[in-house]
RNA sequence: GUGGUUGUAGCUCAGCUGGUUAGAGCGCUGGUUUGUGGCACCAGAGGUCGCCGGUUCGAACCCGGUCUCCCACCCCA
């Protein structure tokens, strides 16, 4: 049998101890924040029935779903004629489950299935991996974590405000300072399409306009023309493209620009209300950037939309979300509106790495390593180990009776700050020698004083 | 799904127009130092040059295929 080189599936990663410490730092910050704002945790299975997942993300999305082959003889229902009809016809016969593509759809499914137990408004957060069969590239993986927080069952704009507050808190705690939270409202985009005389085509308008900062106004014009937007409409859109100034100025401009669109004005008003509530709460508008051309692809958004971009890094958006009117409609429960957003931990990690924001020292390292010279010292060490752990000190005993040098090298490599040296003298006198690795200084203390000495 | 790119030691990479036994740095193991790490010096282990086929007296190098990695597009976190 030949030995095969192990490898990982495309777009997946291992997380080593250092990466895990860092990821947990991010994850814990996010989790703490969600809890502080009254969100409760939910987990759903990695796999869902394919019928739950398909048709929720558009044709492209269905392509990107990982499907799970049925167990056993998965070909038993497939006829030769099915194969001729193509993959779309065979798929439901060989696969009835798929891996979760995002956390929103499973959440919607959960809400519908538990509608009688849930009291609304329902605030939940969910931190789990999702899978997409997309081609990986920078900042893009086939398995990655999402950290979603959603509130369903209320139209209050307080939810939007709280999303902004949570984003600000998380980024402040992570030490990311140069970022902007772009905000817009789908109603404004609807209004725009009305005002330029292309009513009802905001979806297409969004797709094109969303690329503005990437490909520039010239190319966006081309794309709009390609999508059969009239030259007149494109021309009418022009003033919007160059709009800048403070958020108030932008909103004032929008008010006049959208004066003939009732929906558009409503969108503006909602944004104004959000900023007003934010001010009452006592929070500044720092990092907040009303962005008229922010569109976001997801079609189910109907109100506010958010996107967070960290400046001066090569990574795309690290967080985003918005309000939707009818989350659960496809599962037969109408009238559940909500608003939600998601942190992309993997991208936040990449951003922090690129900016060098991770704390230098490993946060959950062993504090004390017990070293010894022989079996007697090892056994004495075992007793001392118990004392240390009883006191809640992260500690370990070197497991082999071996050269002292090897033990110290181990401590050094693992960045353990203290080493206990246990030899004959220490054993006879019931003492321990504490060596401080950084300075090299050491001191012998009685066992009774050991804990106190290390904790100080 | 489309286009491009990469593959040589555990890691980062050299390797000339095809020419004997494929190299370096870092890391690893051992030693200088049998109760003391980092630094230094010395020694050592470690490679089917992604895989398969072809051209050639001869291939890490040229050609074809395949896999893989990464990057861009589409879309997205």
Short mmCIF file of C-alpha atoms (C1' of nucleotides) in Angstrom, two decimals:
data_model
loop_
_atom_site.label_atom_id
_atom_site.label_comp_id
_atom_site.label_asym_id
_atom_site.label_seq_id
_atom_site.Cartn_x
_atom_site.Cartn_y
_atom_site.Cartn_z
CA UNK A 1 0.00 0.00 0.00
CA UNK A 2 1.43 3.33 -1.01
CA UNK A 3 1.65 6.17 1.44
CA UNK A 4 -0.41 9.10 0.29
CA UNK A 5 0.36 12.69 1.00
CA UNK A 6 -2.43 14.10 3.14
CA UNK A 7 -4.15 17.25 2.00
CA UNK A 8 -7.20 19.37 2.67
CA UNK A 9 -10.22 19.90 0.48
CA UNK A 10 -9.99 23.09 -1.53
CA UNK A 11 -11.00 26.17 0.40
CA UNK A 12 -10.83 24.60 3.86
CA UNK A 13 -8.28 25.21 6.58
CA UNK A 14 -6.88 23.81 9.80
CA UNK A 15 -6.67 26.21 12.69
CA UNK A 16 -3.56 25.67 14.80
CA UNK A 17 -3.22 26.67 18.46
CA UNK A 18 -2.14 30.23 17.69
CA UNK A 19 -4.91 30.72 15.18
CA UNK A 20 -7.47 29.28 17.55
CA UNK A 21 -6.39 31.61 20.34
CA UNK A 22 -6.80 34.52 17.96
CA UNK A 23 -10.07 33.31 16.52
CA UNK A 24 -11.46 32.80 19.98
CA UNK A 25 -10.47 36.33 20.87
CA UNK A 26 -12.60 37.57 17.97
CA UNK A 27 -15.41 35.10 18.57
CA UNK A 28 -15.60 35.82 22.30
CA UNK A 29 -15.75 39.54 21.64
CA UNK A 30 -18.62 39.08 19.23
CA UNK A 31 -20.44 36.64 21.49
CA UNK A 32 -20.12 38.91 24.52
CA UNK A 33 -21.49 41.78 22.52
CA UNK A 34 -24.48 39.83 21.26
CA UNK A 35 -25.29 38.73 24.80
CA UNK A 36 -24.87 42.25 26.14
CA UNK A 37 -27.55 43.36 23.73
CA UNK A 38 -29.97 40.64 24.79
CA UNK A 39 -29.52 38.12 22.00
CA UNK A 40 -29.87 34.41 22.73
CA UNK A 41 -27.82 31.72 21.09
CA UNK A 42 -29.20 29.24 18.60
CA UNK A 43 -27.55 26.37 16.78
CA UNK A 44 -28.96 24.42 13.87
CA UNK A 45 -27.67 21.27 12.15
CA UNK A 46 -24.87 21.40 9.61
CA UNK A 47 -27.13 19.74 7.12
CA UNK A 48 -30.65 20.66 6.14
CA UNK A 49 -33.12 19.02 3.82
CA UNK A 50 -32.25 20.13 0.35
CA UNK A 51 -35.82 21.35 -0.10
CA UNK A 52 -35.22 23.83 2.73
CA UNK A 53 -32.17 25.23 1.03
CA UNK A 54 -32.88 25.26 -2.69
CA UNK A 55 -34.54 28.20 -4.32
CA UNK A 56 -33.58 30.56 -1.52
CA UNK A 57 -30.37 31.95 -2.98
CA UNK A 58 -31.19 32.23 -6.66
CA UNK A 59 -29.94 29.99 -9.45
CA UNK A 60 -26.33 30.86 -8.70
CA UNK A 61 -26.85 30.01 -5.06
CA UNK A 62 -28.28 26.59 -5.84
CA UNK A 63 -25.14 25.86 -7.82
CA UNK A 64 -23.04 26.77 -4.80
CA UNK A 65 -24.83 24.43 -2.40
CA UNK A 66 -22.91 21.40 -1.23
CA UNK A 67 -25.20 18.44 -1.71
CA UNK A 68 -24.92 15.27 0.32
CA UNK A 69 -25.22 11.98 -1.50
CA UNK A 70 -27.92 9.72 -0.06
CA UNK A 71 -26.66 6.85 2.08
CA UNK A 72 -26.69 3.32 0.76
CA UNK A 73 -27.46 2.68 -2.84
CA UNK A 74 -28.02 6.26 -3.90
CA UNK A 75 -28.64 5.22 -7.49
CA UNK A 76 -31.60 2.99 -6.71
CA UNK A 77 -34.21 5.50 -7.92
CA UNK A 78 -32.31 6.69 -10.95
CA UNK A 79 -33.48 5.46 -14.34
CA UNK A 80 -31.53 5.67 -17.55
CA UNK A 81 -34.03 8.23 -18.81
CA UNK A 82 -33.29 10.45 -15.80
CA UNK A 83 -29.64 10.62 -16.77
CA UNK A 84 -30.57 11.75 -20.26
CA UNK A 85 -32.68 14.54 -18.83
CA UNK A 86 -29.66 15.99 -17.07
CA UNK A 87 -28.32 16.76 -13.63
CA UNK A 88 -31.29 18.83 -12.51
CA UNK A 89 -33.45 15.76 -12.92
CA UNK A 90 -31.08 13.33 -11.25
CA UNK A 91 -30.13 15.47 -8.28
CA UNK A 92 -33.33 15.12 -6.22
CA UNK A 93 -33.13 11.36 -6.65
CA UNK A 94 -29.60 10.97 -5.36
CA UNK A 95 -29.47 13.71 -2.75
CA UNK A 96 -32.00 14.87 -0.23
CA UNK A 97 -29.71 16.78 2.13
CA UNK A 98 -27.30 19.66 1.75
CA UNK A 99 -24.84 21.60 3.89
CA UNK A 100 -26.02 24.89 5.28
CA UNK A 101 -25.22 27.82 2.96
CA UNK A 102 -25.90 30.60 5.43
CA UNK A 103 -27.49 31.00 8.85
CA UNK A 104 -30.50 33.05 7.83
CA UNK A 105 -32.47 30.36 6.05
CA UNK A 106 -32.02 27.77 8.83
CA UNK A 107 -33.08 30.48 11.25
CA UNK A 108 -36.21 31.18 9.23
CA UNK A 109 -36.94 27.46 9.22
CA UNK A 110 -36.48 27.36 12.98
CA UNK A 111 -38.81 30.29 13.53
CA UNK A 112 -41.53 28.68 11.44
CA UNK A 113 -41.19 25.31 13.14
CA UNK A 114 -41.24 26.87 16.60
CA UNK A 115 -43.61 29.73 16.03
CA UNK A 116 -45.79 28.70 18.95
CA UNK A 117 -42.97 28.60 21.46
CA UNK A 118 -41.25 31.80 20.40
CA UNK A 119 -42.25 35.08 21.95
CA UNK A 120 -41.74 38.00 19.63
CA UNK A 121 -39.72 40.06 19.19
CA UNK A 122 -37.19 37.24 19.09
CA UNK A 123 -33.51 38.15 19.27
CA UNK A 124 -31.16 35.35 18.42
CA UNK A 125 -27.52 35.00 17.50
CA UNK A 126 -25.87 32.09 15.82
CA UNK A 127 -22.17 31.37 15.31
CA UNK A 128 -21.54 28.39 13.07
CA UNK A 129 -19.69 27.43 9.93
CA UNK A 130 -21.39 27.56 6.55
CA UNK A 131 -20.31 25.95 3.29
CA UNK A 132 -20.26 27.20 -0.26
CA UNK A 133 -19.03 25.30 -3.29
CA UNK A 134 -17.51 28.39 -4.77
CA UNK A 135 -14.04 28.69 -6.13
CA UNK A 136 -11.81 29.93 -3.31
CA UNK A 137 -9.58 32.96 -3.53
CA UNK A 138 -8.27 35.64 -1.26
CA UNK A 139 -10.59 36.19 1.71
CA UNK A 140 -12.91 33.57 0.36
CA UNK A 141 -13.28 30.04 1.61
CA UNK A 142 -15.50 27.04 1.04
CA UNK A 143 -15.98 26.59 4.76
CA UNK A 144 -16.19 29.69 6.89
CA UNK A 145 -17.91 30.96 10.00
CA UNK A 146 -20.72 33.43 10.13
CA UNK A 147 -21.80 35.24 13.25
CA UNK A 148 -25.37 36.27 12.73
CA UNK A 149 -27.63 38.31 14.96
CA UNK A 150 -31.23 38.85 13.94
CA UNK A 151 -34.31 40.33 15.51
CA UNK A 152 -37.61 39.14 14.13
CA UNK A 153 -41.11 40.24 14.85
CA UNK A 154 -40.65 43.98 15.14
CA UNK A 155 -40.45 46.89 12.74
CA UNK A 156 -38.77 49.15 15.27
CA UNK A 157 -35.80 51.06 13.95
CA UNK A 158 -34.18 50.48 17.34
CA UNK A 159 -32.96 47.21 15.84
CA UNK A 160 -31.05 49.07 13.16
CA UNK A 161 -29.56 51.33 15.80
CA UNK A 162 -28.50 48.39 17.91
CA UNK A 163 -26.79 46.78 14.95
CA UNK A 164 -24.72 49.92 14.51
CA UNK A 165 -23.94 49.94 18.22
CA UNK A 166 -22.85 46.32 18.20
CA UNK A 167 -20.62 46.86 15.19
CA UNK A 168 -19.00 49.82 16.89
CA UNK A 169 -18.49 47.92 20.13
CA UNK A 170 -16.97 44.85 18.48
CA UNK A 171 -14.58 46.82 16.33
CA UNK A 172 -13.54 49.02 19.23
CA UNK A 173 -12.76 45.97 21.37
CA UNK A 174 -10.82 44.32 18.59
CA UNK A 175 -8.76 47.44 18.11
CA UNK A 176 -9.89 48.08 14.55
CA UNK A 177 -10.24 51.84 14.28
CA UNK A 178 -10.08 52.70 10.61
CA UNK A 179 -13.31 51.40 9.14
CA UNK A 180 -16.63 52.63 7.87
CA UNK A 181 -20.13 51.31 8.28
CA UNK A 182 -21.90 52.04 5.05
CA UNK A 183 -25.64 52.42 5.42
CA UNK A 184 -28.37 52.76 2.88
CA UNK A 185 -32.00 51.86 2.54
CA UNK A 186 -33.52 49.68 -0.11
CA UNK A 187 -36.44 52.10 -0.31
CA UNK A 188 -34.06 54.81 -1.39
CA UNK A 189 -32.90 52.58 -4.21
CA UNK A 190 -36.49 51.88 -5.14
CA UNK A 191 -37.11 55.62 -5.09
CA UNK A 192 -34.11 56.16 -7.33
CA UNK A 193 -35.42 53.78 -9.95
CA UNK A 194 -38.77 55.59 -9.85
CA UNK A 195 -37.23 59.02 -10.15
CA UNK A 196 -35.09 58.13 -13.12
CA UNK A 197 -38.07 56.62 -14.88
CA UNK A 198 -37.15 52.96 -14.58
CA UNK A 199 -39.74 52.00 -12.03
CA UNK A 200 -39.58 48.49 -10.62
CA UNK A 201 -36.08 47.82 -11.85
CA UNK A 202 -34.23 48.59 -8.63
CA UNK A 203 -32.93 45.04 -8.52
CA UNK A 204 -30.98 45.44 -11.73
CA UNK A 205 -30.07 48.96 -10.78
CA UNK A 206 -28.59 47.68 -7.54
CA UNK A 207 -26.45 45.03 -9.18
CA UNK A 208 -24.93 47.59 -11.50
CA UNK A 209 -24.61 50.45 -9.07
CA UNK A 210 -23.06 48.24 -6.40
CA UNK A 211 -19.94 47.93 -8.52
CA UNK A 212 -19.35 51.66 -8.62
CA UNK A 213 -16.35 51.81 -6.30
CA UNK A 214 -14.88 48.77 -7.99
CA UNK A 215 -15.23 49.51 -11.70
CA UNK A 216 -16.06 53.20 -11.80
CA UNK A 217 -18.92 55.27 -13.15
CA UNK A 218 -17.95 54.81 -16.79
CA UNK A 219 -18.26 51.04 -16.61
CA UNK A 220 -21.43 51.22 -14.57
CA UNK A 221 -22.96 53.35 -17.30
CA UNK A 222 -21.99 50.74 -19.84
CA UNK A 223 -23.52 48.00 -17.76
CA UNK A 224 -26.73 49.97 -17.30
CA UNK A 225 -26.95 50.59 -21.03
CA UNK A 226 -26.39 46.89 -21.59
CA UNK A 227 -29.29 46.15 -19.30
CA UNK A 228 -31.46 48.43 -21.43
CA UNK A 229 -31.68 51.35 -19.09
CA UNK A 230 -32.52 54.40 -21.18
CA UNK A 231 -29.85 57.02 -21.80
CA UNK A 232 -32.12 59.51 -20.13
CA UNK A 233 -32.36 57.39 -17.00
CA UNK A 234 -28.61 56.97 -16.78
CA UNK A 235 -28.18 60.70 -17.16
CA UNK A 236 -30.70 61.40 -14.41
CA UNK A 237 -28.75 59.06 -12.15
CA UNK A 238 -25.55 61.03 -12.56
CA UNK A 239 -26.05 63.59 -9.73
CA UNK A 240 -26.38 60.73 -7.25
CA UNK A 241 -23.01 59.29 -8.14
CA UNK A 242 -21.01 62.28 -7.12
CA UNK A 243 -22.92 63.10 -3.96
CA UNK A 244 -20.75 63.64 -0.93
CA UNK A 245 -20.52 65.61 2.29
CA UNK A 246 -21.76 64.80 5.78
CA UNK A 247 -24.52 62.29 6.35
CA UNK A 248 -26.95 65.16 7.00
CA UNK A 249 -26.02 66.79 3.73
CA UNK A 250 -26.44 63.59 1.81
CA UNK A 251 -29.82 62.96 3.37
CA UNK A 252 -30.91 66.53 2.63
CA UNK A 253 -29.85 66.07 -0.98
CA UNK A 254 -31.74 62.81 -1.24
CA UNK A 255 -34.86 64.44 0.13
CA UNK A 256 -35.01 66.88 -2.73
CA UNK A 257 -33.80 64.40 -5.33
CA UNK A 258 -36.45 61.87 -4.34
CA UNK A 259 -39.19 64.43 -3.68
CA UNK A 260 -41.51 62.78 -6.23
CA UNK A 261 -41.11 59.29 -4.80
CA UNK A 262 -43.11 58.40 -1.75
CA UNK A 263 -41.13 55.22 -1.12
CA UNK A 264 -37.84 57.00 -1.61
CA UNK A 265 -38.74 59.65 0.93
CA UNK A 266 -39.78 57.00 3.39
CA UNK A 267 -36.35 55.44 3.05
CA UNK A 268 -34.69 58.75 3.75
CA UNK A 269 -36.91 59.30 6.74
CA UNK A 270 -36.00 55.89 8.16
CA UNK A 271 -32.34 56.67 7.88
CA UNK A 272 -32.86 59.99 9.59
CA UNK A 273 -34.73 58.30 12.40
CA UNK A 274 -31.91 55.81 12.87
CA UNK A 275 -29.34 58.56 13.22
CA UNK A 276 -31.66 60.48 15.55
CA UNK A 277 -32.08 57.48 17.87
CA UNK A 278 -28.36 56.89 17.76
CA UNK A 279 -27.82 60.42 19.00
CA UNK A 280 -30.33 60.02 21.83
CA UNK A 281 -28.52 56.87 22.90
CA UNK A 282 -25.45 59.04 23.21
CA UNK A 283 -23.41 57.59 20.41
CA UNK A 284 -21.68 59.65 17.75
CA UNK A 285 -21.99 59.12 14.03
CA UNK A 286 -18.31 58.34 13.77
CA UNK A 287 -17.59 55.57 11.22
CA UNK A 288 -21.14 55.90 9.96
CA UNK A 289 -21.35 56.66 6.27
CA UNK A 290 -24.61 57.05 4.39
CA UNK A 291 -23.81 55.57 1.02
CA UNK A 292 -26.44 56.08 -1.64
CA UNK A 293 -24.90 53.57 -3.99
CA UNK A 294 -24.56 50.75 -1.47
CA UNK A 295 -26.81 48.03 -2.85
CA UNK A 296 -25.81 44.52 -1.68
CA UNK A 297 -26.84 41.68 -3.86
CA UNK A 298 -29.24 39.85 -1.59
CA UNK A 299 -32.66 40.43 -2.97
CA UNK A 300 -34.67 39.88 0.18
CA UNK A 301 -33.66 43.14 1.85
CA UNK A 302 -36.45 45.69 1.92
CA UNK A 303 -35.31 48.39 4.33
CA UNK A 304 -31.98 49.37 5.83
CA UNK A 305 -28.85 47.77 4.45
CA UNK A 306 -25.39 47.77 6.04
CA UNK A 307 -21.93 46.87 5.03
CA UNK A 308 -18.68 47.29 6.95
CA UNK A 309 -15.44 47.92 5.15
CA UNK A 310 -12.09 48.21 6.88
CA UNK A 311 -9.96 50.85 5.22
CA UNK A 312 -6.50 50.27 3.79
CA UNK A 313 -6.67 46.50 3.63
CA UNK A 314 -7.06 44.16 0.71
CA UNK A 315 -10.06 42.31 2.13
CA UNK A 316 -13.65 42.87 1.03
CA UNK A 317 -16.49 43.64 3.40
CA UNK A 318 -16.21 42.08 6.86
CA UNK A 319 -19.77 42.47 7.98
CA UNK A 320 -23.12 43.22 6.48
CA UNK A 321 -26.84 42.90 6.83
CA UNK A 322 -30.17 44.54 6.47
CA UNK A 323 -33.89 44.51 7.03
CA UNK A 324 -36.26 42.11 5.36
CA UNK A 325 -40.04 42.24 5.41
CA UNK A 326 -40.84 38.63 4.97
CA UNK A 327 -38.20 36.23 6.22
CA UNK A 328 -40.42 33.21 6.68
CA UNK A 329 -42.88 33.62 3.81
CA UNK A 330 -41.38 30.80 1.76
CA UNK A 331 -42.02 28.46 4.67
CA UNK A 332 -45.64 29.50 4.89
CA UNK A 333 -45.48 31.98 7.74
CA UNK A 334 -46.22 35.49 6.59
CA UNK A 335 -45.75 38.75 8.37
CA UNK A 336 -42.51 38.00 10.18
CA UNK A 337 -40.24 40.91 9.42
CA UNK A 338 -36.82 41.24 10.82
CA UNK A 339 -33.45 42.76 10.62
CA UNK A 340 -30.14 41.03 10.89
CA UNK A 341 -26.48 41.19 10.19
CA UNK A 342 -23.44 39.04 10.20
CA UNK A 343 -19.77 39.31 11.11
CA UNK A 344 -17.37 37.44 8.89
CA UNK A 345 -14.86 36.11 11.43
CA UNK A 346 -12.51 34.72 8.83
CA UNK A 347 -12.23 38.03 7.10
CA UNK A 348 -11.94 39.93 10.37
CA UNK A 349 -9.08 37.58 11.19
CA UNK A 350 -7.38 38.32 7.90
CA UNK A 351 -7.86 42.05 8.41
CA UNK A 352 -6.42 41.98 11.92
CA UNK A 353 -3.53 39.87 10.72
CA UNK A 354 -2.81 42.28 7.89
CA UNK A 355 -2.95 45.23 10.27
CA UNK A 356 -0.92 43.48 12.97
CA UNK A 357 -3.63 43.96 15.58
CA UNK A 358 -3.34 40.70 17.43
CA UNK A 359 -1.84 40.92 20.91
CA UNK A 360 1.70 39.62 20.93
CA UNK A 361 1.38 37.13 23.75
CA UNK A 362 -0.63 33.99 23.53
CA UNK A 363 -3.55 34.48 25.89
CA UNK A 364 -4.29 30.94 26.95
CA UNK A 365 -0.84 29.59 27.49
CA UNK A 366 0.40 27.36 30.26
CA UNK A 367 1.65 29.43 33.14
CA UNK A 368 3.85 26.90 34.92
CA UNK A 369 5.84 23.94 33.68
CA UNK A 370 7.14 21.54 36.32
CA UNK A 371 10.56 20.13 35.45
CA UNK A 372 12.47 17.35 37.19
CA UNK A 373 15.62 15.27 37.03
CA UNK A 374 14.52 11.77 37.93
CA UNK A 375 11.58 9.59 38.82
CA UNK A 376 11.50 10.87 42.43
CA UNK A 377 11.34 14.47 41.22
CA UNK A 378 8.67 13.52 38.71
CA UNK A 379 6.51 12.01 41.43
CA UNK A 380 7.08 14.95 43.74
CA UNK A 381 6.11 17.14 40.79
CA UNK A 382 2.87 15.26 40.38
CA UNK A 383 1.87 16.32 43.90
CA UNK A 384 2.88 19.91 43.26
CA UNK A 385 0.91 19.83 40.01
CA UNK A 386 -2.23 19.02 41.96
CA UNK A 387 -1.62 22.00 44.26
CA UNK A 388 -1.21 24.37 41.34
CA UNK A 389 -4.29 23.19 39.49
CA UNK A 390 -6.33 23.28 42.67
CA UNK A 391 -5.41 26.96 42.83
CA UNK A 392 -6.55 27.41 39.24
CA UNK A 393 -3.10 27.94 37.79
CA UNK A 394 -2.64 26.59 34.29
CA UNK A 395 0.16 24.14 34.75
CA UNK A 396 1.71 20.99 33.38
CA UNK A 397 4.25 18.44 34.45
CA UNK A 398 6.85 17.40 31.90
CA UNK A 399 5.73 13.86 31.12
CA UNK A 400 9.07 12.19 30.48
CA UNK A 401 12.06 11.77 32.74
CA UNK A 402 14.60 13.27 30.39
CA UNK A 403 17.35 15.81 29.99
CA UNK A 404 16.69 19.06 31.77
CA UNK A 405 17.65 21.00 28.69
CA UNK A 406 14.91 19.41 26.69
CA UNK A 407 12.36 20.39 29.32
CA UNK A 408 13.50 24.00 29.36
CA UNK A 409 13.50 24.15 25.59
CA UNK A 410 9.94 22.92 25.65
CA UNK A 411 8.99 25.70 28.10
CA UNK A 412 10.80 28.22 25.96
CA UNK A 413 9.10 27.16 22.74
CA UNK A 414 5.72 27.14 24.37
CA UNK A 415 6.31 30.53 25.93
CA UNK A 416 5.63 29.27 29.41
CA UNK A 417 6.61 32.09 31.79
CA UNK A 418 7.49 30.01 34.88
CA UNK A 419 9.32 26.76 35.36
CA UNK A 420 9.47 24.83 38.62
CA UNK A 421 12.75 23.05 39.20
CA UNK A 422 12.30 19.96 41.36
CA UNK A 423 15.38 18.02 42.37
CA UNK A 424 16.66 16.14 45.40
CA UNK A 425 17.18 19.30 47.45
CA UNK A 426 13.65 20.53 46.81
CA UNK A 427 12.20 17.11 47.55
CA UNK A 428 14.08 16.75 50.85
CA UNK A 429 13.20 20.26 52.00
CA UNK A 430 9.67 20.23 50.58
CA UNK A 431 10.38 23.34 48.53
CA UNK A 432 10.25 24.31 44.89
CA UNK A 433 12.57 26.49 42.84
CA UNK A 434 10.70 28.95 40.67
CA UNK A 435 12.53 30.02 37.56
CA UNK A 436 11.29 33.07 35.72
CA UNK A 437 12.05 32.31 32.10
CA UNK A 438 12.23 35.83 30.75
CA UNK A 439 14.77 37.04 33.29
CA UNK A 440 16.38 33.73 34.13
CA UNK A 441 16.15 34.56 37.82
CA UNK A 442 15.19 31.85 40.23
CA UNK A 443 14.18 31.56 43.82
CA UNK A 444 13.47 28.65 46.15
CA UNK A 445 10.32 28.79 48.25
CA UNK A 446 8.50 26.48 50.63
CA UNK A 447 5.59 24.57 49.13
CA UNK A 448 3.17 26.49 51.31
CA UNK A 449 4.28 29.80 49.79
CA UNK A 450 4.43 28.56 46.22
CA UNK A 451 0.95 29.48 45.03
CA UNK A 452 1.14 32.95 46.51
CA UNK A 453 4.54 33.48 44.92
CA UNK A 454 3.34 32.54 41.44
CA UNK A 455 0.11 34.48 41.59
CA UNK A 456 1.71 37.76 42.53
"C1'" G B 1 -18.90 28.16 -14.57
"C1'" U B 2 -14.74 31.45 -17.44
"C1'" G B 3 -9.58 33.14 -17.69
"C1'" G B 4 -4.62 33.18 -15.77
"C1'" U B 5 -0.83 31.18 -12.49
"C1'" U B 6 2.06 27.85 -9.23
"C1'" G B 7 4.25 23.06 -7.80
"C1'" U B 8 12.06 21.32 -5.74
"C1'" A B 9 13.66 19.19 2.18
"C1'" G B 10 8.91 20.31 7.71
"C1'" C B 11 8.82 25.99 6.05
"C1'" U B 12 10.71 30.06 2.59
"C1'" C B 13 13.08 29.53 -1.77
"C1'" A B 14 17.89 28.93 -5.31
"C1'" G B 15 19.08 25.55 -9.21
"C1'" C B 16 22.36 29.15 -15.78
"C1'" U B 17 21.27 27.36 -22.91
"C1'" G B 18 19.11 19.96 -20.83
"C1'" G B 19 25.06 17.28 -18.48
"C1'" U B 20 28.01 13.33 -12.97
"C1'" U B 21 26.28 12.59 -6.28
"C1'" A B 22 19.92 18.52 -6.53
"C1'" G B 23 21.60 23.25 -2.90
"C1'" A B 24 20.91 27.54 0.88
"C1'" G B 25 18.54 29.86 5.02
"C1'" C B 26 15.23 28.76 8.83
"C1'" G B 27 13.35 24.66 11.60
"C1'" C B 28 14.38 19.61 13.58
"C1'" U B 29 17.85 15.88 16.22
"C1'" G B 30 22.48 15.22 18.72
"C1'" G B 31 27.04 17.36 20.76
"C1'" U B 32 30.28 21.41 23.09
"C1'" U B 33 27.26 21.81 28.69
"C1'" U B 34 25.39 14.22 33.28
"C1'" G B 35 20.84 20.44 38.15
"C1'" U B 36 19.35 25.01 33.81
"C1'" G B 37 16.44 27.42 27.86
"C1'" G B 38 17.34 31.71 24.46
"C1'" C B 39 23.14 33.22 21.93
"C1'" A B 40 27.43 30.89 19.58
"C1'" C B 41 30.15 26.87 17.37
"C1'" C B 42 30.27 21.64 15.53
"C1'" A B 43 27.87 17.35 13.56
"C1'" G B 44 23.58 14.77 11.66
"C1'" A B 45 18.83 13.35 9.73
"C1'" G B 46 15.49 14.77 6.02
"C1'" G B 47 13.86 15.09 -1.33
"C1'" U B 48 10.66 9.23 -6.43
"C1'" C B 49 12.16 17.63 -7.95
"C1'" G B 50 3.15 17.14 -7.70
"C1'" C B 51 1.68 12.70 -10.78
"C1'" C B 52 1.54 9.98 -15.63
"C1'" G B 53 3.44 9.67 -20.35
"C1'" G B 54 6.67 11.57 -24.42
"C1'" U B 55 11.36 13.74 -26.78
"C1'" U B 56 16.73 12.76 -25.77
"C1'" C B 57 22.83 9.25 -25.08
"C1'" G B 58 21.07 12.07 -20.80
"C1'" A B 59 15.22 15.67 -17.99
"C1'" A B 60 14.07 19.28 -11.78
"C1'" C B 61 14.80 21.93 -16.61
"C1'" C B 62 11.82 20.69 -23.15
"C1'" C B 63 6.63 18.75 -24.90
"C1'" G B 64 1.54 16.64 -23.86
"C1'" G B 65 -1.92 15.26 -20.28
"C1'" U B 66 -3.60 15.24 -15.27
"C1'" C B 67 -3.95 16.81 -10.27
"C1'" U B 68 -2.93 20.77 -6.91
"C1'" C B 69 -2.18 25.77 -5.16
"C1'" C B 70 -3.02 30.70 -5.70
"C1'" C B 71 -5.11 35.06 -8.33
"C1'" A B 72 -8.93 37.59 -11.19
"C1'" C B 73 -14.11 37.47 -13.22
"C1'" C B 74 -19.29 36.04 -11.74
"C1'" C B 75 -21.16 36.16 -6.96
"C1'" C B 76 -20.36 36.75 -1.98
"C1'" A B 77 -18.69 36.90 4.30
#
